[in-house]
Coordinates of C-alpha atoms and ligand atoms in Angstrom, one line a residue:
M1 CA 97.9 -78.6 146.8
E2 CA 100.5 -79.6 144.0
V3 CA 101.2 -83.6 144.8
V4 CA 104.4 -84.5 143.3
I5 CA 105.2 -88.3 143.2
L6 CA 108.9 -89.4 141.9
P7 CA 110.9 -92.3 141.8
D8 CA 113.4 -91.8 144.9
A9 CA 114.3 -89.2 147.4
A10 CA 117.4 -88.0 145.5
A11 CA 114.8 -86.7 142.7
I12 CA 113.0 -85.1 145.6
G13 CA 116.3 -83.5 146.5
S14 CA 116.6 -82.6 143.0
V15 CA 113.2 -80.9 142.8
S16 CA 113.3 -79.1 146.0
A17 CA 116.3 -77.6 145.5
D18 CA 115.9 -76.4 142.3
A19 CA 112.7 -74.3 143.9
I20 CA 115.1 -73.3 146.8
G21 CA 117.7 -72.3 144.3
A22 CA 115.2 -70.4 142.1
L23 CA 114.2 -68.3 145.5
L24 CA 117.3 -67.8 146.2
G25 CA 118.3 -66.2 142.9
R26 CA 115.3 -64.0 142.9
K27 CA 115.8 -63.1 146.7
P28 CA 119.1 -64.0 147.7
T29 CA 117.8 -62.9 151.4
A30 CA 115.4 -65.2 151.7
V31 CA 114.2 -66.7 154.5
L32 CA 113.9 -70.9 155.0
G33 CA 112.3 -72.4 157.3
L34 CA 114.3 -75.9 158.3
A35 CA 113.2 -79.0 159.7
T36 CA 114.9 -81.7 161.4
G37 CA 114.0 -85.6 160.8
S38 CA 115.7 -87.9 157.9
S39 CA 113.4 -86.9 155.1
P40 CA 114.5 -83.5 154.1
L41 CA 118.3 -84.9 154.1
A42 CA 118.0 -85.4 150.8
I43 CA 117.1 -81.6 150.4
Y44 CA 120.2 -80.8 152.0
D45 CA 122.8 -83.0 150.6
E46 CA 121.4 -81.8 147.1
L47 CA 122.0 -78.1 148.5
A48 CA 125.3 -79.0 150.0
A49 CA 126.6 -80.4 146.9
R50 CA 125.6 -77.2 144.7
Y51 CA 126.7 -75.0 147.3
D52 CA 130.3 -77.1 146.8
R53 CA 130.4 -76.4 143.0
G54 CA 129.4 -72.8 143.5
L55 CA 125.8 -72.8 142.2
I56 CA 124.0 -71.3 145.2
S57 CA 125.0 -69.3 148.2
F58 CA 123.4 -68.9 151.4
Q59 CA 125.2 -65.9 152.5
Q60 CA 122.5 -63.7 153.0
A61 CA 120.3 -66.0 153.6
R62 CA 118.5 -66.8 157.4
G63 CA 116.8 -70.0 158.5
F64 CA 114.3 -70.4 161.2
T65 CA 114.0 -73.8 162.2
L66 CA 110.7 -76.2 163.3
D67 CA 111.2 -77.5 167.0
E68 CA 113.0 -78.6 169.8
Y69 CA 113.1 -80.7 172.6
V70 CA 113.0 -79.2 175.6
G71 CA 115.6 -80.1 178.3
L72 CA 118.2 -81.8 176.4
P73 CA 121.8 -80.4 176.4
A74 CA 123.3 -77.8 174.4
G75 CA 126.1 -80.0 173.6
H76 CA 123.5 -83.2 173.2
P77 CA 123.9 -84.4 169.3
E78 CA 120.4 -85.2 169.2
R79 CA 119.4 -81.8 169.9
Y80 CA 118.0 -80.0 166.6
R81 CA 119.8 -76.6 166.6
N82 CA 122.5 -79.6 166.7
V83 CA 121.2 -81.3 164.2
I84 CA 120.3 -78.6 161.7
D85 CA 123.9 -77.1 162.4
T86 CA 125.4 -80.6 160.9
V87 CA 123.2 -81.9 158.7
F88 CA 123.1 -78.4 156.1
V89 CA 123.9 -74.9 158.2
S90 CA 127.4 -76.2 158.6
R91 CA 127.8 -77.3 155.2
V92 CA 127.3 -74.2 153.1
D93 CA 128.0 -70.4 153.6
F94 CA 125.1 -69.1 156.3
A95 CA 126.5 -65.8 158.2
P96 CA 127.1 -66.5 161.6
G97 CA 123.8 -66.6 163.8
A98 CA 121.7 -66.1 160.6
V99 CA 120.2 -69.6 161.3
R100 CA 117.8 -69.7 164.8
G101 CA 115.8 -72.4 167.1
P102 CA 113.1 -72.5 169.6
D103 CA 115.1 -72.4 173.1
G104 CA 114.2 -75.6 174.4
L105 CA 116.5 -74.6 177.6
A106 CA 114.5 -71.1 178.2
A107 CA 113.7 -70.9 181.8
D108 CA 110.7 -69.0 180.7
I109 CA 108.9 -71.3 177.9
P110 CA 106.2 -69.0 177.0
A111 CA 108.5 -65.8 176.8
A112 CA 110.6 -67.9 174.6
C113 CA 108.1 -68.9 172.5
A114 CA 106.6 -65.4 171.8
E115 CA 110.2 -64.3 171.5
Y116 CA 110.7 -67.0 168.5
E117 CA 107.3 -66.0 166.6
E118 CA 108.5 -62.1 167.2
A119 CA 111.7 -63.0 165.2
I120 CA 110.3 -65.1 162.3
R121 CA 107.8 -61.8 162.1
Q122 CA 110.5 -59.4 162.1
A123 CA 112.9 -61.6 159.5
G124 CA 109.8 -60.9 157.3
G125 CA 108.1 -64.4 157.4
V126 CA 109.1 -67.6 156.1
D127 CA 109.5 -67.8 152.5
V128 CA 110.1 -71.3 152.0
Q129 CA 109.2 -73.9 154.6
I130 CA 110.8 -77.4 154.6
L131 CA 108.3 -79.7 155.9
G132 CA 108.4 -83.7 157.4
I133 CA 105.5 -85.5 158.4
G134 CA 105.0 -87.8 161.4
T135 CA 103.3 -91.2 160.8
D136 CA 101.0 -89.8 163.0
G137 CA 100.2 -86.8 160.5
H138 CA 101.7 -84.4 162.8
I139 CA 104.3 -81.4 161.2
A140 CA 107.1 -79.8 163.0
F141 CA 105.6 -81.6 166.6
N142 CA 102.0 -80.4 166.1
E143 CA 100.4 -83.8 167.9
P144 CA 97.1 -84.9 167.0
G145 CA 94.6 -82.3 168.9
S146 CA 97.0 -79.2 168.1
S147 CA 94.5 -76.3 167.8
L148 CA 94.9 -75.3 164.1
A149 CA 95.8 -72.2 165.0
S150 CA 98.5 -72.7 167.1
R151 CA 101.6 -70.4 167.5
P152 CA 104.9 -71.4 168.9
R153 CA 104.3 -73.1 172.6
I154 CA 105.2 -76.2 174.3
K155 CA 103.8 -79.9 173.4
T156 CA 103.7 -83.4 175.1
L157 CA 105.1 -85.7 172.8
T158 CA 102.8 -88.8 171.5
R159 CA 104.1 -92.0 172.6
Q160 CA 103.9 -92.9 169.1
T161 CA 106.3 -90.1 167.8
R162 CA 108.5 -91.0 171.2
V163 CA 108.4 -94.8 169.7
D164 CA 109.3 -93.1 166.3
N165 CA 112.5 -91.1 167.5
A166 CA 113.7 -93.7 169.9
R167 CA 115.9 -94.7 166.9
F168 CA 117.7 -91.5 167.2
F169 CA 118.5 -92.2 171.2
D170 CA 120.4 -96.0 170.9
G171 CA 116.5 -97.5 170.4
N172 CA 115.7 -96.3 173.7
I173 CA 112.2 -94.6 174.3
E174 CA 113.3 -93.6 177.7
L175 CA 116.1 -91.3 176.5
V176 CA 113.5 -89.4 173.9
P177 CA 112.8 -86.5 175.9
T178 CA 108.6 -86.2 176.9
H179 CA 108.1 -82.5 175.5
C180 CA 109.4 -80.0 172.4
L181 CA 108.7 -76.6 171.7
T182 CA 107.5 -76.1 168.1
Q183 CA 106.4 -73.8 165.8
G184 CA 102.6 -73.5 165.7
L185 CA 100.2 -74.5 162.8
G186 CA 99.3 -70.9 162.7
T187 CA 103.0 -70.3 162.3
I188 CA 103.8 -72.7 159.6
M189 CA 100.5 -71.7 157.4
A190 CA 102.1 -68.4 157.3
A191 CA 104.8 -69.5 155.2
R192 CA 104.6 -68.3 151.5
H193 CA 105.3 -71.7 150.0
V194 CA 105.5 -75.3 151.8
L195 CA 107.8 -78.0 151.1
L196 CA 106.6 -81.5 152.6
V197 CA 108.6 -84.4 151.8
A198 CA 107.5 -87.7 152.6
T199 CA 109.2 -90.9 151.9
G200 CA 108.4 -95.2 152.5
R201 CA 105.1 -96.4 153.0
S202 CA 105.1 -95.7 157.3
K203 CA 103.9 -92.1 156.0
A204 CA 101.4 -93.6 153.4
E205 CA 98.3 -93.5 155.8
A206 CA 99.6 -89.8 157.4
V207 CA 99.8 -88.5 153.8
H208 CA 96.6 -90.1 152.5
Q209 CA 94.8 -87.8 155.1
L210 CA 97.1 -84.8 154.3
V211 CA 96.2 -85.1 150.8
E212 CA 92.6 -86.5 151.1
G213 CA 91.8 -86.5 154.5
P214 CA 89.0 -84.1 155.8
V215 CA 90.8 -81.2 157.7
S216 CA 90.7 -82.2 161.3
A217 CA 92.9 -81.7 164.6
L218 CA 93.3 -85.7 164.4
W219 CA 95.6 -85.2 162.1
P220 CA 97.3 -82.0 162.2
A221 CA 99.5 -82.2 158.6
T222 CA 95.1 -81.7 157.0
I223 CA 95.5 -78.0 158.1
L224 CA 97.8 -77.2 154.8
Q225 CA 94.9 -78.3 153.0
H226 CA 94.0 -74.3 153.5
H227 CA 97.4 -73.5 152.4
P228 CA 97.8 -71.3 149.0
H229 CA 101.1 -73.0 147.8
V230 CA 102.3 -76.1 149.1
T231 CA 104.0 -79.3 147.4
V232 CA 103.9 -82.6 148.4
L233 CA 107.1 -84.7 147.5
L234 CA 106.3 -88.1 148.0
D235 CA 108.4 -91.2 146.6
D236 CA 106.2 -94.5 145.7
G237 CA 105.9 -95.7 149.3
A238 CA 104.4 -92.8 150.5
A239 CA 102.1 -92.2 147.8
H240 CA 101.0 -95.8 147.8
R241 CA 97.6 -94.9 149.8
L242 CA 96.7 -92.5 147.7
Q243 CA 92.8 -92.5 145.9
L244 CA 94.3 -90.1 143.1
A245 CA 97.4 -91.1 142.8
D246 CA 97.5 -91.3 139.0
Y247 CA 95.8 -88.2 138.2
Y248 CA 99.1 -86.5 140.6
R249 CA 101.4 -88.2 138.3
E250 CA 99.7 -87.3 134.7
T251 CA 99.4 -84.0 136.0
Y252 CA 103.1 -83.6 136.8
R253 CA 104.1 -85.5 133.9
S254 CA 101.9 -82.6 131.8
K255 CA 103.4 -79.9 133.8
P256 CA 104.5 -76.9 131.2
A257 CA 108.2 -77.0 131.8
W258 CA 108.1 -72.8 132.7
Q259 CA 105.8 -73.4 135.6
A260 CA 108.4 -74.5 138.7
I261 CA 106.5 -76.0 141.8
Ligands
LIG1 C1 110.3 -85.6 163.6 C2 109.8 -83.7 163.6 C3 109.2 -83.6 162.4 C4 109.5 -84.6 161.7 C5 108.9 -85.6 162.0 C6 109.5 -87.2 160.8 O1 109.6 -85.9 165.1 N1 109.8 -83.0 164.9 O2 109.7 -82.3 161.6 O3 108.8 -84.1 160.0 O4 109.1 -86.3 162.8 O5 110.8 -87.5 160.7 P1 110.9 -88.5 160.0 O6 111.6 -87.3 158.7 O7 112.7 -88.6 160.3 O8 110.2 -89.6 159.2

């Protein structure tokens, strides 16, 4: 696991966009795993800016989102499918239908989950998976207690996650759905490169567990310690509790220029 501590979200966006740009340069048909939440916004802003400048194209790429609320109507602005369109997909040149998400309105949820996993597999798997992390250590919506080998399925959101996400629902936890569909931890582990982004002190404990804690279903993100290629991109706030922060800083500073993340 590589830990990169950067001054701010803009720097995180820039380093991430370098990695994604390099991937698309060598593989224009790359499959991108797209996360919602506020953490990846700087990445999407930087990618959109590079697209505007003609430096990058998503024309042949595909995308799969991580998760979706169950039951939000198709036009709801907080439906993750709509969120990812607004913050990223509509700002660049993906082909129509190239980005998919789990169907939170499916009548047969287990079938929709199995079909989603199969669609990712048929696309050749995810080349780079962008991730945020919840304050309780969830990735996608794999809440504490999730099977570390899980596949897409329905989950009940914890009260903490609903409290955290109430800010997107007029501050009213009652408006936050109680259930979601999410890629499983096993699905995420199959991505070839994981870029996990966290900013701010509210994430410091989850980041400490992710990087330095024991692997445990109590902190689902810790499963990433078993992944061969994870880059954790942090600001100082999110890095605040890391025991080996100085070592991570030194390692990144002394990294040879040719060795990208
Ligand atoms: C949400 C999403 C996650 C996201 C996390 C953190 O509930 N399901 O994919 O990583 O919570 O969100 P944020 O980046 O806004 O703090």
